[in-house]
PDB file of C-alpha atoms in Angstrom:
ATOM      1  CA  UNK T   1     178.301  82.362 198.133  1.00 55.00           C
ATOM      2  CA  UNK T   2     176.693  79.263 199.454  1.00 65.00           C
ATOM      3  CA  UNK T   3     173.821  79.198 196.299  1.00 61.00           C
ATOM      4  CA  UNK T   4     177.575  79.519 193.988  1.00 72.00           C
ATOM      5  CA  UNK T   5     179.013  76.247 195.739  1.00 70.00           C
ATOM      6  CA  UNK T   6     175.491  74.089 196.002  1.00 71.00           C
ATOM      7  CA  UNK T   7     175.367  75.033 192.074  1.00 71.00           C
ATOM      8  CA  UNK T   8     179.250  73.927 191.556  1.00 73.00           C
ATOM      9  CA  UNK T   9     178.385  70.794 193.700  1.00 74.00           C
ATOM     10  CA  UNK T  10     175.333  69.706 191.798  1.00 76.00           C
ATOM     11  CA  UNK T  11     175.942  70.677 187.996  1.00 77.00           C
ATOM     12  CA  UNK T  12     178.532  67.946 188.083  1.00 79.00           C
ATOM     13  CA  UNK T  13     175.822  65.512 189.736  1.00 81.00           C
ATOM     14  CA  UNK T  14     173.415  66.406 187.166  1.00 78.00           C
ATOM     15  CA  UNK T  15     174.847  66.031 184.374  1.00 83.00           C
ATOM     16  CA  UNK T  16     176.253  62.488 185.386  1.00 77.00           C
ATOM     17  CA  UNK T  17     172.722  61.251 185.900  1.00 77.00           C
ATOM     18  CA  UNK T  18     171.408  62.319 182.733  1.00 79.00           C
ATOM     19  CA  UNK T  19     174.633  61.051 180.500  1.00 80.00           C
ATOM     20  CA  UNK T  20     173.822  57.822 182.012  1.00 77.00           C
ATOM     21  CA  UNK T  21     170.039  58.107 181.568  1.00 76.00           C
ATOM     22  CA  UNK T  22     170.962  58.997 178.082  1.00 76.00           C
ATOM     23  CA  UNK T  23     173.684  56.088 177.809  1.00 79.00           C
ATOM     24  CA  UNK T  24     171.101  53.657 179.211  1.00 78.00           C
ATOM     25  CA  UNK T  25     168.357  54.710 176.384  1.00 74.00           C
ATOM     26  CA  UNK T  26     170.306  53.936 173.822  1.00 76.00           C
ATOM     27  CA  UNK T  27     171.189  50.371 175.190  1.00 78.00           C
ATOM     28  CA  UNK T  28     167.712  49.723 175.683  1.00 75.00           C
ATOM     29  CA  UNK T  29     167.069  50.778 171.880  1.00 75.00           C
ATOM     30  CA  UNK T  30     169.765  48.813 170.752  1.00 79.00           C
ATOM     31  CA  UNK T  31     168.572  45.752 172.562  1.00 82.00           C
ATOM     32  CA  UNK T  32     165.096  46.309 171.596  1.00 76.00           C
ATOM     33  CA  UNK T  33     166.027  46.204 168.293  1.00 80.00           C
ATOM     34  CA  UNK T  34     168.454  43.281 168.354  1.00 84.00           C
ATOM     35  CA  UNK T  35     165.167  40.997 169.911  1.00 83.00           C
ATOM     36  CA  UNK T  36     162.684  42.504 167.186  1.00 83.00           C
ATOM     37  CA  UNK T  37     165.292  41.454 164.419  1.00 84.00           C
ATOM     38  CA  UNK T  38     165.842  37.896 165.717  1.00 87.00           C
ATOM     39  CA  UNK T  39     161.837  37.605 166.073  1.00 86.00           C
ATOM     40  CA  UNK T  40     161.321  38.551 162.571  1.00 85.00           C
ATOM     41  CA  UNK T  41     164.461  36.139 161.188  1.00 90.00           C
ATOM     42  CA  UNK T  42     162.778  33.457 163.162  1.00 92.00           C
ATOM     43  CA  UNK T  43     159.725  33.491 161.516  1.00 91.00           C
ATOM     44  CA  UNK T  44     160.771  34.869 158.039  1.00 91.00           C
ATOM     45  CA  UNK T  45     162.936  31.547 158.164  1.00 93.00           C
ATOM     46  CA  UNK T  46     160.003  29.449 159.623  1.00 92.00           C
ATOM     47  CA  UNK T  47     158.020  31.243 156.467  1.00 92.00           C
ATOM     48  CA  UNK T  48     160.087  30.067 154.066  1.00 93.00           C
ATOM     49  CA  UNK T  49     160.305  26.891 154.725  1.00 92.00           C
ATOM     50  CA  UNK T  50     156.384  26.939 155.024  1.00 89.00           C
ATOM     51  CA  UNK T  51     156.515  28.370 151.783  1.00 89.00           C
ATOM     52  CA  UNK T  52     159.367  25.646 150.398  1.00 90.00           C
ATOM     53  CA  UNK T  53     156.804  22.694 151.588  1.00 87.00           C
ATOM     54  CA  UNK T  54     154.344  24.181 149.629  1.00 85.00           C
ATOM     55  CA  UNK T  55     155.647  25.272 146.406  1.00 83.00           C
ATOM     56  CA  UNK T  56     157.532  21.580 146.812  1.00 81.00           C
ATOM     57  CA  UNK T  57     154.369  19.835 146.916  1.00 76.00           C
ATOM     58  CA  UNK T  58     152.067  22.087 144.102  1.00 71.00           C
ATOM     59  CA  UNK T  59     154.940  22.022 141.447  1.00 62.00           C
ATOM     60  CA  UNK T  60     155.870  19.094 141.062  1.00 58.00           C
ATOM     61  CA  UNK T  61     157.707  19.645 137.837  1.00 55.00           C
ATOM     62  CA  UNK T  62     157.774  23.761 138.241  1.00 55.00           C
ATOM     63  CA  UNK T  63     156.991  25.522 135.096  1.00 73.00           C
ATOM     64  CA  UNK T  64     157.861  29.297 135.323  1.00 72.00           C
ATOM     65  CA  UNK T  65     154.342  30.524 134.879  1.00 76.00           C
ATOM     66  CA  UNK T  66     153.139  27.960 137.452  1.00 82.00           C
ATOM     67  CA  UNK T  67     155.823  28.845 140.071  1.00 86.00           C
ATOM     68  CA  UNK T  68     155.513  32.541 139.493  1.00 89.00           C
ATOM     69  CA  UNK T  69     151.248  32.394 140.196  1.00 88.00           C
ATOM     70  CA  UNK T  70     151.880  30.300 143.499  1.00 88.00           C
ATOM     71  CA  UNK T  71     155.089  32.707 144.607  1.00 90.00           C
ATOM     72  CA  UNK T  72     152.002  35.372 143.851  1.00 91.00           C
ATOM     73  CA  UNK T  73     149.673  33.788 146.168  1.00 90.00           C
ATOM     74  CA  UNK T  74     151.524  32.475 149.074  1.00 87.00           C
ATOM     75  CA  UNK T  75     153.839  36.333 149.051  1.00 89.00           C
ATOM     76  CA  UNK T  76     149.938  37.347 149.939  1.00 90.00           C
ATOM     77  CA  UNK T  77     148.763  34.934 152.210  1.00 88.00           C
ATOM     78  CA  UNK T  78     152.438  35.903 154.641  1.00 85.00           C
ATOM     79  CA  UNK T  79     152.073  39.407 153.481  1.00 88.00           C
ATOM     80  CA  UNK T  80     155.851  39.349 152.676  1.00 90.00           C
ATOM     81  CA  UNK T  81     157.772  39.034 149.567  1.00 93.00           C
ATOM     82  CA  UNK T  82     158.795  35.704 148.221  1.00 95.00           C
ATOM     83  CA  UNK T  83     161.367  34.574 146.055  1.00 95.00           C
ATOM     84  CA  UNK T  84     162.185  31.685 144.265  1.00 95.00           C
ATOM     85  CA  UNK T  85     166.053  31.619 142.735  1.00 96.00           C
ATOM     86  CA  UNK T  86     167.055  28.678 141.069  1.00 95.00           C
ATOM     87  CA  UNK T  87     170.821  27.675 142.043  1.00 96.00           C
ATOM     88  CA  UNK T  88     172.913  29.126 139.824  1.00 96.00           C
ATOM     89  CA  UNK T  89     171.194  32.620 140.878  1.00 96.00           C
ATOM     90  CA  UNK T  90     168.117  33.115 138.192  1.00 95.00           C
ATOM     91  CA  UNK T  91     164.945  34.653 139.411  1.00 95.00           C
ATOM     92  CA  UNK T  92     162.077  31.711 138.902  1.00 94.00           C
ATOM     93  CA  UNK T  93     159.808  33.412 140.393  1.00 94.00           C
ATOM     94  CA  UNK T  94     158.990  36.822 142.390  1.00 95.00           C
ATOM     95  CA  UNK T  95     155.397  37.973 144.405  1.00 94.00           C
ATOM     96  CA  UNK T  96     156.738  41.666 144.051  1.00 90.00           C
ATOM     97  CA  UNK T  97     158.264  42.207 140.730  1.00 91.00           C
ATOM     98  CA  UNK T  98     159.021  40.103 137.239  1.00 93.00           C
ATOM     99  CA  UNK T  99     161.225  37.203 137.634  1.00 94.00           C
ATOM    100  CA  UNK T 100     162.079  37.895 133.724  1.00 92.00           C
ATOM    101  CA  UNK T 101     163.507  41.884 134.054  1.00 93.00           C
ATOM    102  CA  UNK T 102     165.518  40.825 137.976  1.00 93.00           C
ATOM    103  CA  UNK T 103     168.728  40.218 138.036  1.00 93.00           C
ATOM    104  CA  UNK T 104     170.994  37.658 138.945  1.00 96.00           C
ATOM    105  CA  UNK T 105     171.035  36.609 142.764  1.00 96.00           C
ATOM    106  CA  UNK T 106     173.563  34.557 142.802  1.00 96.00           C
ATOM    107  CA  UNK T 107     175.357  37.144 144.685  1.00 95.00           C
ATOM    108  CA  UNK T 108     172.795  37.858 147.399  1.00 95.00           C
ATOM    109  CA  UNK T 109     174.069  37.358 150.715  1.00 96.00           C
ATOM    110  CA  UNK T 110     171.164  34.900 152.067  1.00 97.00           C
ATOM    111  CA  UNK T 111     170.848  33.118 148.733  1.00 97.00           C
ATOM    112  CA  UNK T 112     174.921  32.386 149.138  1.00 97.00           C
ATOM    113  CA  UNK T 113     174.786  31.274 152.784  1.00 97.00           C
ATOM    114  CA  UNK T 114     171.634  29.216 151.682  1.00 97.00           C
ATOM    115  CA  UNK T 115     172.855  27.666 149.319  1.00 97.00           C
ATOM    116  CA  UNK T 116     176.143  26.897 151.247  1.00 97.00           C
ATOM    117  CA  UNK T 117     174.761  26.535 154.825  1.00 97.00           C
ATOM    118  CA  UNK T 118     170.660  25.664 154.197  1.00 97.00           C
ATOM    119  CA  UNK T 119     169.563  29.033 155.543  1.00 97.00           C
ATOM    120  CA  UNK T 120     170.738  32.672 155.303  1.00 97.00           C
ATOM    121  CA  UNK T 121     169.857  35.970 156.504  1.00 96.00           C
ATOM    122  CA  UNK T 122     170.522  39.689 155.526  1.00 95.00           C
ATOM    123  CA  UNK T 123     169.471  42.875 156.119  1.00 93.00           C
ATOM    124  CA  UNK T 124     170.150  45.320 153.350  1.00 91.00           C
ATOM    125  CA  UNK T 125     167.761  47.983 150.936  1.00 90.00           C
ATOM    126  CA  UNK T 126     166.151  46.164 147.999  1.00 85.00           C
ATOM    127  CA  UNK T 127     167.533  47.066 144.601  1.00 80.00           C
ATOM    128  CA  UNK T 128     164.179  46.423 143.302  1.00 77.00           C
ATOM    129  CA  UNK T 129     161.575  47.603 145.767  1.00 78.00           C
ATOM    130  CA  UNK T 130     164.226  50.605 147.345  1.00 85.00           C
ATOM    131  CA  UNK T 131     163.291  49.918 150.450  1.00 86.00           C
ATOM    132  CA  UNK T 132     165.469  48.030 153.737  1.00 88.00           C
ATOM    133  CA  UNK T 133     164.374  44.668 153.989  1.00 90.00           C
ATOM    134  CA  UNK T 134     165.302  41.605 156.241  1.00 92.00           C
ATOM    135  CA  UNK T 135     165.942  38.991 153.917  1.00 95.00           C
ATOM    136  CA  UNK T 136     165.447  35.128 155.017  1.00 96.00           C
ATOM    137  CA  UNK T 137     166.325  32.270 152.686  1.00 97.00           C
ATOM    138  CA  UNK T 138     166.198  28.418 152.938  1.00 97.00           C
ATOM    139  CA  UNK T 139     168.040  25.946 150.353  1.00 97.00           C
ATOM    140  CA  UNK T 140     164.685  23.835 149.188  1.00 95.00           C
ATOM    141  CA  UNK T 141     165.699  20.325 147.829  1.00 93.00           C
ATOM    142  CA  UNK T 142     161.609  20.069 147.075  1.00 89.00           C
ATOM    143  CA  UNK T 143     162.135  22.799 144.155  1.00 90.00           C
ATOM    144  CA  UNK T 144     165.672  20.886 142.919  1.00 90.00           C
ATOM    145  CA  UNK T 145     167.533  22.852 145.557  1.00 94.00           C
ATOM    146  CA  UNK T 146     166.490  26.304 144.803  1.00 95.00           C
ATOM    147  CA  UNK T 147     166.410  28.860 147.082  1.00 97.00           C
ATOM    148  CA  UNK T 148     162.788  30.098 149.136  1.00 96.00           C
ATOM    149  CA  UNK T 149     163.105  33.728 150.190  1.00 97.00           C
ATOM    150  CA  UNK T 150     160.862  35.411 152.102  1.00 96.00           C
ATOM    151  CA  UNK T 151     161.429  39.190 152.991  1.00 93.00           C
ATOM    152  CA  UNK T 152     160.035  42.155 154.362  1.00 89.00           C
ATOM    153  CA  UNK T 153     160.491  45.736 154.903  1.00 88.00           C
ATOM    154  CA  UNK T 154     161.645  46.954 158.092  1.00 85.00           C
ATOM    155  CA  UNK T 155     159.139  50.236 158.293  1.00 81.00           C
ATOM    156  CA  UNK T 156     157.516  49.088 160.913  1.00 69.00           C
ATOM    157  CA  UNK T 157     160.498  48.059 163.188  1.00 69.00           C
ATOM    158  CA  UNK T 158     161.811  51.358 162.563  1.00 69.00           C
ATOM    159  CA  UNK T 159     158.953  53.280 163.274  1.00 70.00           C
ATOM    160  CA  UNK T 160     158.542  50.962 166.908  1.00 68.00           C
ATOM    161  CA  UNK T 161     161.746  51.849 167.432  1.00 65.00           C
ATOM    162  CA  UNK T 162     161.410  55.315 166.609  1.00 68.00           C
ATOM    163  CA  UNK T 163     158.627  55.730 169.200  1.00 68.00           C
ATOM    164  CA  UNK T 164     161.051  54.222 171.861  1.00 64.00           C
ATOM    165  CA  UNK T 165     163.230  56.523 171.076  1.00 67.00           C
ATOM    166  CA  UNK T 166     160.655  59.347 171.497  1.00 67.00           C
ATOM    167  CA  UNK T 167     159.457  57.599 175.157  1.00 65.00           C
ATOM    168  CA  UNK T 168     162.862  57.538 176.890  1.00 62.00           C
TER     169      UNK T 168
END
C-alpha cells in the first residue's frame, strides 16, 4: 500500500520534470538557431557588399561575360553563391548556374527589399539549386544599382542543430 501511494506521489513529479526538460530543449534549439541565422545574415550581408566593392571596381562598364567570370571567381573565393540581378529583375550574372536559362528575380524577396530598403534577407529552397538557402542581398549603386546576392545552403546549420537536438 505504501509502494502504491509513493508511486501515485511521484509519477506526477516525474513527468513534470521531464515535460519541462523537454520544453526547455526545444527553447534552447530554437534560440540556437535564431543566433546561427543572424550570424550567417551578418556576414552573408557583410559578403555582399565585399563582393559589390569588388565587382564595382573590376567592371567598370560590366559586360555580361565579364561580370559572369568575376561572379565565378569571387562565389569561390566566399564559398557561397553569388548573384548579380540587374534592377528590373534579369540575372547578369550567377557563380552556380547560367544567368541566360534563370529566371526573372524581380520577385525574390531579398532582391525586392534590396532594392527598396538597400539590403534584404530570406530564407527559402532555391528553385535552381533545390536546396534551402539563406539569401542576403545589397542594392549596389557601383554596378548601376543592381542587386549583389550572396547565399548559401543551410545543411550545415541543420545538421548543428540536428546534433543539439540529439545531445539534450
Amino acid at each position: 500500500m505504501r509502494l502504491a501511494m509513493r508511486w501515485r506521489l511521484a509519477l506526477p513529479q516525474a513527468l513534470a520534470v521531464t515535460l519541462a526538460l523537454a520544453i526547455f530543449g526545444r527553447f534552447t534549439i530554437m534560440q540556437a538557431e535564431r543566433a546561427q541565422l543572424a550570424a550567417y545574415r551578418e556576414r552573408l550581408l557583410a559578403e555582399a557588399a565585399l563582393a559589390c566593392s569588388v565587382l564595382g571596381e573590376r567592371a567598370a562598364e560590366p559586360q555580361q561575360q565579364a561580370l559572369q567570370a568575376l561572379a565565378i571567381a569571387h562565389g569561390q573565393a566566399l564559398q557561397a553563391r553569388l548573384t548579380v540581378i540587374a534592377p528590373d529583375g534579369r540575372v547578369l550574372a550567377d557563380s552556380a548556374a547560367d544567368p541566360a536559362t534563370m529566371e526573372n528575380h524581380a520577385g525574390r524577396e531579398e532582391v525586392q527589399l534590396a532594392q527598396r530598403l538597400g539590403q534584404g534577407v530570406a530564407v527559402r529552397l532555391s528553385a535552381t539549386l533545390g536546396q534551402r538557402m539563406l539569401y542576403a542581398a545589397i542594392r549596389c549603386e557601383a554596378l548601376g544599382g543592381s542587386t549583389v546576392r550572396v547565399a548559401q545552403p543551410l545543411t550545415a546549420m541543420q545538421q548543428a542543430l540536428a546534433q543539439l537536438e540529439r545531445a539534450v
